[in-house]
Amino acid sequence: MARAVQFGAGNIGRGLVGYVLRRYGYDVTFVDVVDEVVAQLNALGRYPVRILTRDSERVETVDGVRALHAADVDAVTGAVAGAQLVTTAVGPGVLPAVAEPIREGLRRHPAAAVNVIACENMTGNSTRLRALVEGQAGWTVPAWAGFPDCVVDRIVTASPGRPPLTVTVEESFEFLVARAAWVGEVPRIEGVAFVEDLEPYRVRKLWLVNGLHAAVAYLGAQRGHRVIDEAMQDSGIRRIVDGVATEAVAALQHRHPGFDRQELIEYAGRSLTRFSDPRLRDPIARVARDPLRKLGAAERLCGPARAAIDAGLPARHLATVIAAVLQYRAPDDPSAVQLAQDVKRQGWRAVLMRTAELPADHPLLDLVA
């Protein structure tokens, strides 16, 4: 049986990556830092996935799994050395921490095909992980190890009050992998698509899933809502978010004319339908987390806004959301605290010029004002 090591046994790790890999038949070993999660995975050897369909729900069991604690470095590197696939779902900021055990595992790996996929919500995810793995160690990733970038999408939430390790997920998901960077025979994994050009799909997901999700979150926080589905019922928010969708679709179709506009409109509409599901109870604080990063030039809001303006297209609703991000306050979120301090000291224009890489006369600044 092919072996996979999944760094991160959180909601995405269990509810998407582990779920997909076990269905294909991989022997999955999770690596995590949470003692309780590691102990429960080893004690039970399985976990429930509550899948929400449009009108009902079902529970599937992901079995045949085990876990290692990240502190057990020798065991973790040994697992990587024996794997055919290594995946991560730890968050972009944690990738440097997993790079070292992956590097040491690859050093011990036989000269046979292995692929490493960083299932992280960031541009060039696996490419970034490869750079971290090579790092300053003077070591080059061998030709038999692939680091294909990917695009993954599934709303996964915790399930309080349900059996241990249960994750609640929407039925649909997206898992796209860059075919050209894959080493060895391309497997036929149900639900995973290997594509020649990942970039259009990456931008589509970033703008029409992450961007719309962020818009609901920041506008919702501004109006006192706590969960995404509740904010979606707010007519004032929905009007702005619908405008964001229209602007982002137009900018995306202009940038990637291979997309059919009606299909993009339907894609955005499906995103908004997903966000409206009251069973997911997705916390606004989770979606809004790390606002400084999300104000980046190529990120989910400033990216489509800049693209729209460059193409001579409207970006008024996107600018409204960017203004809401600049006003976002969350004392438990270090990025939000830093944002508030920066805005207070420097002013919002200077902050946005820095994060979104804008010249002082860029039209977006006047739209946000």
mmCIF file of C-alpha atoms in Angstrom:
data_model
loop_
_atom_site.group_PDB
_atom_site.id
_atom_site.type_symbol
_atom_site.label_atom_id
_atom_site.label_comp_id
_atom_site.label_asym_id
_atom_site.label_seq_id
_atom_site.Cartn_x
_atom_site.Cartn_y
_atom_site.Cartn_z
ATOM 1 C CA MET A 1 0.000 0.000 0.000
ATOM 2 C CA ALA A 2 1.264 3.491 -0.879
ATOM 3 C CA ARG A 3 2.131 5.556 2.179
ATOM 4 C CA ALA A 4 1.362 9.220 2.817
ATOM 5 C CA VAL A 5 2.456 11.535 5.616
ATOM 6 C CA GLN A 6 0.144 14.451 6.360
ATOM 7 C CA PHE A 7 1.581 17.294 8.455
ATOM 8 C CA GLY A 8 -1.329 18.828 10.329
ATOM 9 C CA ALA A 9 -4.245 16.882 11.794
ATOM 10 C CA GLY A 10 -6.543 19.881 12.064
ATOM 11 C CA ASN A 11 -9.806 20.461 10.264
ATOM 12 C CA ILE A 12 -8.378 20.689 6.727
ATOM 13 C CA GLY A 13 -5.850 17.927 7.372
ATOM 14 C CA ARG A 14 -8.565 15.511 8.462
ATOM 15 C CA GLY A 15 -11.576 16.863 6.581
ATOM 16 C CA LEU A 16 -9.970 17.248 3.167
ATOM 17 C CA VAL A 17 -6.456 15.857 2.748
ATOM 18 C CA GLY A 18 -6.695 12.776 4.945
ATOM 19 C CA TYR A 19 -10.218 12.108 3.698
ATOM 20 C CA VAL A 20 -9.176 12.198 0.023
ATOM 21 C CA LEU A 21 -5.978 10.185 0.479
ATOM 22 C CA ARG A 22 -7.609 7.400 2.494
ATOM 23 C CA ARG A 23 -10.394 7.067 -0.078
ATOM 24 C CA TYR A 24 -7.704 6.477 -2.689
ATOM 25 C CA GLY A 25 -6.067 3.853 -0.496
ATOM 26 C CA TYR A 26 -3.035 5.604 0.944
ATOM 27 C CA ASP A 27 -1.851 4.474 4.358
ATOM 28 C CA VAL A 28 -2.020 7.867 6.109
ATOM 29 C CA THR A 29 0.149 8.978 9.021
ATOM 30 C CA PHE A 30 -0.713 12.348 10.545
ATOM 31 C CA VAL A 31 1.897 14.543 12.225
ATOM 32 C CA ASP A 32 0.670 17.113 14.733
ATOM 33 C CA VAL A 33 1.709 19.076 17.817
ATOM 34 C CA VAL A 34 -1.523 18.686 19.797
ATOM 35 C CA ASP A 35 -1.080 15.875 22.316
ATOM 36 C CA GLU A 36 -4.793 15.103 22.586
ATOM 37 C CA VAL A 37 -5.333 14.844 18.832
ATOM 38 C CA VAL A 38 -2.324 12.554 18.387
ATOM 39 C CA ALA A 39 -3.457 10.342 21.275
ATOM 40 C CA GLN A 40 -7.038 10.112 20.001
ATOM 41 C CA LEU A 41 -5.997 9.270 16.451
ATOM 42 C CA ASN A 42 -3.770 6.472 17.710
ATOM 43 C CA ALA A 43 -6.335 5.168 20.196
ATOM 44 C CA LEU A 44 -9.203 5.129 17.689
ATOM 45 C CA GLY A 45 -7.376 4.652 14.389
ATOM 46 C CA ARG A 46 -10.225 6.476 12.673
ATOM 47 C CA TYR A 47 -12.339 9.633 12.736
ATOM 48 C CA PRO A 48 -15.828 10.675 11.562
ATOM 49 C CA VAL A 49 -16.442 13.142 8.751
ATOM 50 C CA ARG A 50 -19.895 14.740 8.830
ATOM 51 C CA ILE A 51 -20.731 15.631 5.229
ATOM 52 C CA LEU A 52 -23.410 18.235 4.579
ATOM 53 C CA THR A 53 -25.410 17.852 1.383
ATOM 54 C CA ARG A 54 -27.964 20.376 0.188
ATOM 55 C CA ASP A 55 -30.924 18.753 1.933
ATOM 56 C CA SER A 56 -29.427 16.301 4.400
ATOM 57 C CA GLU A 57 -26.197 14.990 5.846
ATOM 58 C CA ARG A 58 -24.283 11.759 6.240
ATOM 59 C CA VAL A 59 -21.315 10.566 8.274
ATOM 60 C CA GLU A 60 -18.374 8.748 6.698
ATOM 61 C CA THR A 61 -15.594 7.139 8.699
ATOM 62 C CA VAL A 62 -11.970 7.608 7.711
ATOM 63 C CA ASP A 63 -10.216 4.571 9.159
ATOM 64 C CA GLY A 64 -6.773 3.015 9.060
ATOM 65 C CA VAL A 65 -4.958 6.158 10.199
ATOM 66 C CA ARG A 66 -2.293 6.782 12.817
ATOM 67 C CA ALA A 67 -0.448 9.800 14.175
ATOM 68 C CA LEU A 68 2.996 10.913 15.276
ATOM 69 C CA HIS A 69 3.816 13.813 17.531
ATOM 70 C CA ALA A 70 5.915 16.433 15.774
ATOM 71 C CA ALA A 71 8.336 16.359 18.707
ATOM 72 C CA ASP A 72 9.253 12.746 17.868
ATOM 73 C CA VAL A 73 11.633 13.918 15.175
ATOM 74 C CA ASP A 74 13.224 10.552 14.423
ATOM 75 C CA ALA A 75 9.854 8.844 13.943
ATOM 76 C CA VAL A 76 8.593 11.696 11.760
ATOM 77 C CA THR A 77 11.650 11.736 9.503
ATOM 78 C CA GLY A 78 11.450 7.958 9.289
ATOM 79 C CA ALA A 79 7.833 8.177 8.147
ATOM 80 C CA VAL A 80 8.756 10.735 5.481
ATOM 81 C CA ALA A 81 11.626 8.505 4.350
ATOM 82 C CA GLY A 82 9.178 5.680 3.713
ATOM 83 C CA ALA A 83 6.406 7.714 2.072
ATOM 84 C CA GLN A 84 5.395 8.089 -1.548
ATOM 85 C CA LEU A 85 3.434 11.276 -0.804
ATOM 86 C CA VAL A 86 3.962 14.007 1.801
ATOM 87 C CA THR A 87 1.297 16.668 2.313
ATOM 88 C CA THR A 88 0.853 19.615 4.641
ATOM 89 C CA ALA A 89 -2.094 21.609 5.978
ATOM 90 C CA VAL A 90 -0.497 23.597 8.774
ATOM 91 C CA GLY A 91 -0.884 27.211 7.657
ATOM 92 C CA PRO A 92 1.692 29.236 5.704
ATOM 93 C CA GLY A 93 3.379 30.521 8.846
ATOM 94 C CA VAL A 94 4.158 27.011 10.069
ATOM 95 C CA LEU A 95 5.800 25.767 6.864
ATOM 96 C CA PRO A 96 9.313 26.672 8.086
ATOM 97 C CA ALA A 97 8.794 24.362 11.064
ATOM 98 C CA VAL A 98 7.863 21.350 8.927
ATOM 99 C CA ALA A 99 10.567 21.971 6.319
ATOM 100 C CA GLU A 100 13.363 20.503 8.436
ATOM 101 C CA PRO A 101 11.781 17.087 9.142
ATOM 102 C CA ILE A 102 10.750 16.872 5.496
ATOM 103 C CA ARG A 103 14.324 17.635 4.401
ATOM 104 C CA GLU A 104 15.789 15.062 6.770
ATOM 105 C CA GLY A 105 13.197 12.513 5.668
ATOM 106 C CA LEU A 106 14.040 13.095 2.018
ATOM 107 C CA ARG A 107 17.749 12.693 2.813
ATOM 108 C CA ARG A 108 16.947 9.212 4.145
ATOM 109 C CA HIS A 109 14.471 8.426 1.349
ATOM 110 C CA PRO A 110 15.465 5.825 -1.260
ATOM 111 C CA ALA A 111 15.963 7.211 -4.765
ATOM 112 C CA ALA A 112 12.353 6.561 -5.751
ATOM 113 C CA ALA A 113 9.529 8.911 -6.687
ATOM 114 C CA VAL A 114 8.026 10.944 -3.859
ATOM 115 C CA ASN A 115 5.873 14.057 -4.126
ATOM 116 C CA VAL A 116 5.425 16.795 -1.538
ATOM 117 C CA ILE A 117 2.286 18.954 -1.708
ATOM 118 C CA ALA A 118 1.723 21.946 0.557
ATOM 119 C CA CYS A 119 -2.064 22.225 0.771
ATOM 120 C CA GLU A 120 -1.826 25.784 2.029
ATOM 121 C CA ASN A 121 -3.894 28.794 1.095
ATOM 122 C CA MET A 122 -1.051 30.724 -0.515
ATOM 123 C CA THR A 123 0.434 31.389 -3.929
ATOM 124 C CA GLY A 124 3.184 28.963 -4.948
ATOM 125 C CA ASN A 125 2.537 26.828 -1.875
ATOM 126 C CA SER A 126 4.659 23.775 -2.666
ATOM 127 C CA THR A 127 7.270 25.878 -4.449
ATOM 128 C CA ARG A 128 7.654 27.864 -1.235
ATOM 129 C CA LEU A 129 7.968 24.674 0.808
ATOM 130 C CA ARG A 130 10.646 23.373 -1.564
ATOM 131 C CA ALA A 131 12.651 26.577 -1.038
ATOM 132 C CA LEU A 132 12.335 26.147 2.726
ATOM 133 C CA VAL A 133 13.383 22.491 2.503
ATOM 134 C CA GLU A 134 16.501 23.421 0.570
ATOM 135 C CA GLY A 135 16.996 26.454 2.807
ATOM 136 C CA GLN A 136 20.498 27.394 3.857
ATOM 137 C CA ALA A 137 21.600 23.799 4.268
ATOM 138 C CA GLY A 138 23.410 23.632 0.939
ATOM 139 C CA TRP A 139 21.218 20.706 -0.067
ATOM 140 C CA THR A 140 19.310 20.388 -3.331
ATOM 141 C CA VAL A 141 16.058 18.465 -3.658
ATOM 142 C CA PRO A 142 16.787 15.399 -5.807
ATOM 143 C CA ALA A 143 15.137 14.927 -9.196
ATOM 144 C CA TRP A 144 13.007 12.054 -7.886
ATOM 145 C CA ALA A 145 11.200 14.380 -5.441
ATOM 146 C CA GLY A 146 8.419 16.570 -6.824
ATOM 147 C CA PHE A 147 6.920 19.667 -5.230
ATOM 148 C CA PRO A 148 3.796 20.381 -7.306
ATOM 149 C CA ASP A 149 1.779 23.448 -6.360
ATOM 150 C CA CYS A 150 -1.896 22.921 -5.673
ATOM 151 C CA VAL A 151 -5.239 24.620 -5.166
ATOM 152 C CA VAL A 152 -7.499 23.170 -2.487
ATOM 153 C CA ASP A 153 -10.912 24.311 -1.349
ATOM 154 C CA ARG A 154 -13.350 22.901 1.162
ATOM 155 C CA ILE A 155 -15.110 24.545 4.073
ATOM 156 C CA VAL A 156 -14.285 22.444 7.122
ATOM 157 C CA THR A 157 -15.385 23.291 10.652
ATOM 158 C CA ALA A 158 -15.134 21.744 14.089
ATOM 159 C CA SER A 159 -18.064 19.738 15.444
ATOM 160 C CA PRO A 160 -18.604 20.520 19.138
ATOM 161 C CA GLY A 161 -20.835 18.061 20.936
ATOM 162 C CA ARG A 162 -20.071 15.245 18.503
ATOM 163 C CA PRO A 163 -17.734 12.249 18.856
ATOM 164 C CA PRO A 164 -13.998 13.024 19.230
ATOM 165 C CA LEU A 165 -12.147 14.103 16.077
ATOM 166 C CA THR A 166 -15.376 14.708 14.122
ATOM 167 C CA VAL A 167 -15.083 17.337 11.400
ATOM 168 C CA THR A 168 -18.016 18.865 9.542
ATOM 169 C CA VAL A 169 -17.489 19.495 5.832
ATOM 170 C CA GLU A 170 -19.454 20.583 2.818
ATOM 171 C CA GLU A 171 -19.955 17.819 0.267
ATOM 172 C CA SER A 172 -18.128 19.531 -2.587
ATOM 173 C CA PHE A 173 -14.418 20.239 -2.654
ATOM 174 C CA GLU A 174 -11.694 21.249 -5.089
ATOM 175 C CA PHE A 175 -8.232 19.692 -5.202
ATOM 176 C CA LEU A 176 -6.115 20.700 -8.202
ATOM 177 C CA VAL A 177 -2.447 19.761 -8.654
ATOM 178 C CA ALA A 178 0.123 21.059 -11.155
ATOM 179 C CA ARG A 179 0.766 18.059 -13.383
ATOM 180 C CA ALA A 180 4.121 19.220 -14.776
ATOM 181 C CA ALA A 181 5.803 19.257 -11.363
ATOM 182 C CA TRP A 182 4.561 15.800 -10.354
ATOM 183 C CA VAL A 183 7.298 13.157 -10.394
ATOM 184 C CA GLY A 184 6.424 9.644 -11.501
ATOM 185 C CA GLU A 185 3.167 8.161 -12.710
ATOM 186 C CA VAL A 186 0.184 10.439 -12.143
ATOM 187 C CA PRO A 187 -2.326 8.621 -9.918
ATOM 188 C CA ARG A 188 -6.059 8.655 -10.524
ATOM 189 C CA ILE A 189 -7.210 9.935 -7.157
ATOM 190 C CA GLU A 190 -10.943 10.492 -6.923
ATOM 191 C CA GLY A 191 -11.617 14.196 -6.523
ATOM 192 C CA VAL A 192 -8.078 15.293 -7.467
ATOM 193 C CA ALA A 193 -7.505 16.897 -10.875
ATOM 194 C CA PHE A 194 -4.034 17.244 -12.367
ATOM 195 C CA VAL A 195 -3.915 20.338 -14.598
ATOM 196 C CA GLU A 196 -1.337 21.751 -16.986
ATOM 197 C CA ASP A 197 -1.769 25.401 -15.989
ATOM 198 C CA LEU A 198 -2.704 25.900 -12.354
ATOM 199 C CA GLU A 199 -2.557 29.706 -12.349
ATOM 200 C CA PRO A 200 -6.052 30.545 -13.704
ATOM 201 C CA TYR A 201 -7.626 28.145 -11.217
ATOM 202 C CA ARG A 202 -5.544 29.534 -8.377
ATOM 203 C CA VAL A 203 -6.694 33.067 -9.096
ATOM 204 C CA ARG A 204 -10.304 31.942 -9.551
ATOM 205 C CA LYS A 205 -10.315 30.321 -6.140
ATOM 206 C CA LEU A 206 -8.445 33.207 -4.494
ATOM 207 C CA TRP A 207 -10.784 35.876 -5.831
ATOM 208 C CA LEU A 208 -14.124 34.074 -6.015
ATOM 209 C CA VAL A 209 -13.890 31.897 -2.908
ATOM 210 C CA ASN A 210 -11.342 33.396 -0.516
ATOM 211 C CA GLY A 211 -12.066 36.957 -1.608
ATOM 212 C CA LEU A 212 -15.822 36.655 -1.218
ATOM 213 C CA HIS A 213 -15.384 34.781 2.062
ATOM 214 C CA ALA A 214 -13.154 37.581 3.345
ATOM 215 C CA ALA A 215 -15.629 40.212 2.187
ATOM 216 C CA VAL A 216 -18.421 38.603 4.198
ATOM 217 C CA ALA A 217 -16.137 38.271 7.230
ATOM 218 C CA TYR A 218 -14.836 41.842 7.381
ATOM 219 C CA LEU A 219 -18.202 43.412 6.605
ATOM 220 C CA GLY A 220 -19.809 41.057 9.107
ATOM 221 C CA ALA A 221 -17.331 42.011 11.815
ATOM 222 C CA GLN A 222 -18.013 45.672 11.089
ATOM 223 C CA ARG A 223 -21.734 45.092 11.691
ATOM 224 C CA GLY A 224 -21.349 42.957 14.800
ATOM 225 C CA HIS A 225 -21.958 39.485 13.381
ATOM 226 C CA ARG A 226 -20.073 36.468 14.738
ATOM 227 C CA VAL A 227 -20.571 33.747 12.119
ATOM 228 C CA ILE A 228 -20.471 33.818 8.331
ATOM 229 C CA ASP A 229 -23.953 32.461 7.628
ATOM 230 C CA GLU A 230 -25.468 35.080 9.919
ATOM 231 C CA ALA A 231 -23.639 37.853 8.060
ATOM 232 C CA MET A 232 -24.907 36.437 4.770
ATOM 233 C CA GLN A 233 -28.472 37.097 5.936
ATOM 234 C CA ASP A 234 -27.696 40.801 6.383
ATOM 235 C CA SER A 235 -29.122 42.525 3.299
ATOM 236 C CA GLY A 236 -26.647 45.409 3.534
ATOM 237 C CA ILE A 237 -23.710 43.014 3.528
ATOM 238 C CA ARG A 238 -25.179 40.852 0.788
ATOM 239 C CA ARG A 239 -25.623 43.859 -1.503
ATOM 240 C CA ILE A 240 -21.940 44.796 -1.180
ATOM 241 C CA VAL A 241 -20.724 41.200 -1.502
ATOM 242 C CA ASP A 242 -22.801 40.709 -4.652
ATOM 243 C CA GLY A 243 -21.080 43.810 -6.015
ATOM 244 C CA VAL A 244 -17.671 42.405 -5.085
ATOM 245 C CA ALA A 245 -18.536 39.186 -6.941
ATOM 246 C CA THR A 246 -19.535 41.116 -10.063
ATOM 247 C CA GLU A 247 -16.342 43.194 -10.008
ATOM 248 C CA ALA A 248 -14.070 40.216 -9.328
ATOM 249 C CA VAL A 249 -15.684 38.139 -12.092
ATOM 250 C CA ALA A 250 -15.168 40.942 -14.610
ATOM 251 C CA ALA A 251 -11.530 41.425 -13.589
ATOM 252 C CA LEU A 252 -10.839 37.685 -13.671
ATOM 253 C CA GLN A 253 -12.405 37.184 -17.078
ATOM 254 C CA HIS A 254 -10.338 40.088 -18.400
ATOM 255 C CA ARG A 255 -7.119 38.599 -16.988
ATOM 256 C CA HIS A 256 -7.885 35.016 -18.022
ATOM 257 C CA PRO A 257 -10.148 35.218 -21.093
ATOM 258 C CA GLY A 258 -10.178 31.439 -21.381
ATOM 259 C CA PHE A 259 -12.792 31.389 -18.635
ATOM 260 C CA ASP A 260 -16.430 31.647 -19.670
ATOM 261 C CA ARG A 261 -18.017 34.619 -17.902
ATOM 262 C CA GLN A 262 -21.292 32.832 -17.165
ATOM 263 C CA GLU A 263 -19.386 29.927 -15.629
ATOM 264 C CA LEU A 264 -17.494 32.379 -13.420
ATOM 265 C CA ILE A 265 -20.763 34.004 -12.335
ATOM 266 C CA GLU A 266 -22.127 30.573 -11.409
ATOM 267 C CA TYR A 267 -18.881 29.690 -9.594
ATOM 268 C CA ALA A 268 -19.136 32.858 -7.494
ATOM 269 C CA GLY A 269 -22.809 32.143 -6.848
ATOM 270 C CA ARG A 270 -21.971 28.673 -5.555
ATOM 271 C CA SER A 271 -19.458 30.224 -3.167
ATOM 272 C CA LEU A 272 -22.098 32.527 -1.716
ATOM 273 C CA THR A 273 -24.550 29.640 -1.391
ATOM 274 C CA ARG A 274 -21.924 27.672 0.521
ATOM 275 C CA PHE A 275 -21.284 30.554 2.894
ATOM 276 C CA SER A 276 -25.011 30.792 3.661
ATOM 277 C CA ASP A 277 -25.291 27.260 5.088
ATOM 278 C CA PRO A 278 -26.228 27.680 8.782
ATOM 279 C CA ARG A 279 -24.989 24.185 9.610
ATOM 280 C CA LEU A 280 -21.352 25.184 9.032
ATOM 281 C CA ARG A 281 -21.369 28.001 11.627
ATOM 282 C CA ASP A 282 -18.036 29.274 10.356
ATOM 283 C CA PRO A 283 -16.666 31.885 12.807
ATOM 284 C CA ILE A 284 -15.994 35.313 11.326
ATOM 285 C CA ALA A 285 -12.844 35.552 13.454
ATOM 286 C CA ARG A 286 -11.413 32.499 11.671
ATOM 287 C CA VAL A 287 -12.070 33.820 8.173
ATOM 288 C CA ALA A 288 -10.898 37.357 9.018
ATOM 289 C CA ARG A 289 -7.686 36.189 10.698
ATOM 290 C CA ASP A 290 -4.398 37.813 9.594
ATOM 291 C CA PRO A 291 -5.738 40.962 7.902
ATOM 292 C CA LEU A 292 -2.270 42.370 7.168
ATOM 293 C CA ARG A 293 -1.454 39.420 4.916
ATOM 294 C CA LYS A 294 -4.865 39.608 3.269
ATOM 295 C CA LEU A 295 -4.211 43.235 2.292
ATOM 296 C CA GLY A 296 -1.291 42.085 0.129
ATOM 297 C CA ALA A 297 -0.895 43.281 -3.461
ATOM 298 C CA ALA A 298 -1.627 39.882 -4.984
ATOM 299 C CA GLU A 299 -4.064 38.779 -2.310
ATOM 300 C CA ARG A 300 -7.812 38.097 -2.380
ATOM 301 C CA LEU A 301 -9.048 41.714 -2.223
ATOM 302 C CA CYS A 302 -6.325 44.062 -3.425
ATOM 303 C CA GLY A 303 -5.476 41.620 -6.233
ATOM 304 C CA PRO A 304 -8.848 41.835 -8.004
ATOM 305 C CA ALA A 305 -9.200 45.533 -7.134
ATOM 306 C CA ARG A 306 -5.865 46.380 -8.766
ATOM 307 C CA ALA A 307 -6.661 44.154 -11.754
ATOM 308 C CA ALA A 308 -10.052 45.806 -12.218
ATOM 309 C CA ILE A 309 -8.599 49.320 -12.065
ATOM 310 C CA ASP A 310 -5.780 48.400 -14.463
ATOM 311 C CA ALA A 311 -8.400 47.124 -16.926
ATOM 312 C CA GLY A 312 -10.576 50.216 -16.552
ATOM 313 C CA LEU A 313 -13.265 48.232 -14.743
ATOM 314 C CA PRO A 314 -15.257 49.136 -11.603
ATOM 315 C CA ALA A 315 -13.804 48.314 -8.168
ATOM 316 C CA ARG A 316 -16.042 50.347 -5.847
ATOM 317 C CA HIS A 317 -17.392 47.408 -3.853
ATOM 318 C CA LEU A 318 -13.940 45.858 -3.515
ATOM 319 C CA ALA A 319 -12.711 49.193 -2.160
ATOM 320 C CA THR A 320 -15.533 49.213 0.392
ATOM 321 C CA VAL A 321 -14.371 45.844 1.700
ATOM 322 C CA ILE A 322 -10.720 46.929 1.776
ATOM 323 C CA ALA A 323 -11.799 49.873 3.929
ATOM 324 C CA ALA A 324 -13.519 47.404 6.268
ATOM 325 C CA VAL A 325 -10.301 45.374 6.525
ATOM 326 C CA LEU A 326 -8.362 48.482 7.516
ATOM 327 C CA GLN A 327 -10.914 49.066 10.290
ATOM 328 C CA TYR A 328 -10.902 45.444 11.514
ATOM 329 C CA ARG A 329 -10.058 45.071 15.183
ATOM 330 C CA ALA A 330 -9.534 41.762 17.001
ATOM 331 C CA PRO A 331 -7.456 41.774 20.210
ATOM 332 C CA ASP A 332 -6.789 38.020 19.971
ATOM 333 C CA ASP A 333 -5.359 38.270 16.443
ATOM 334 C CA PRO A 334 -1.710 39.482 16.435
ATOM 335 C CA SER A 335 -1.989 40.595 12.812
ATOM 336 C CA ALA A 336 -5.101 42.651 13.568
ATOM 337 C CA VAL A 337 -3.384 44.215 16.574
ATOM 338 C CA GLN A 338 -0.388 45.133 14.415
ATOM 339 C CA LEU A 339 -2.694 46.538 11.739
ATOM 340 C CA ALA A 340 -4.451 48.755 14.287
ATOM 341 C CA GLN A 341 -1.118 50.025 15.594
ATOM 342 C CA ASP A 342 0.179 50.722 12.090
ATOM 343 C CA VAL A 343 -2.978 52.598 11.101
ATOM 344 C CA LYS A 344 -2.833 54.678 14.275
ATOM 345 C CA ARG A 345 0.843 55.580 13.793
ATOM 346 C CA GLN A 346 1.071 55.890 10.019
ATOM 347 C CA GLY A 347 -2.488 56.413 8.772
ATOM 348 C CA TRP A 348 -4.462 53.988 6.650
ATOM 349 C CA ARG A 349 -3.144 55.346 3.332
ATOM 350 C CA ALA A 350 0.461 54.612 4.243
ATOM 351 C CA VAL A 351 -0.474 51.150 5.471
ATOM 352 C CA LEU A 352 -2.383 50.285 2.301
ATOM 353 C CA MET A 353 0.340 51.726 0.087
ATOM 354 C CA ARG A 354 2.825 49.418 1.836
ATOM 355 C CA THR A 355 0.780 46.221 1.936
ATOM 356 C CA ALA A 356 -0.747 46.543 -1.539
ATOM 357 C CA GLU A 357 2.393 48.077 -3.086
ATOM 358 C CA LEU A 358 0.552 51.154 -4.349
ATOM 359 C CA PRO A 359 2.032 54.467 -5.482
ATOM 360 C CA ALA A 360 0.672 57.544 -3.734
ATOM 361 C CA ASP A 361 -1.508 58.470 -6.722
ATOM 362 C CA HIS A 362 -3.086 55.044 -7.280
ATOM 363 C CA PRO A 363 -6.863 55.300 -7.898
ATOM 364 C CA LEU A 364 -7.596 52.552 -5.365
ATOM 365 C CA LEU A 365 -6.594 54.874 -2.534
ATOM 366 C CA ASP A 366 -9.253 57.390 -3.506
ATOM 367 C CA LEU A 367 -11.864 54.641 -3.834
ATOM 368 C CA VAL A 368 -11.082 53.376 -0.332
ATOM 369 C CA ALA A 369 -11.159 56.867 1.208
#
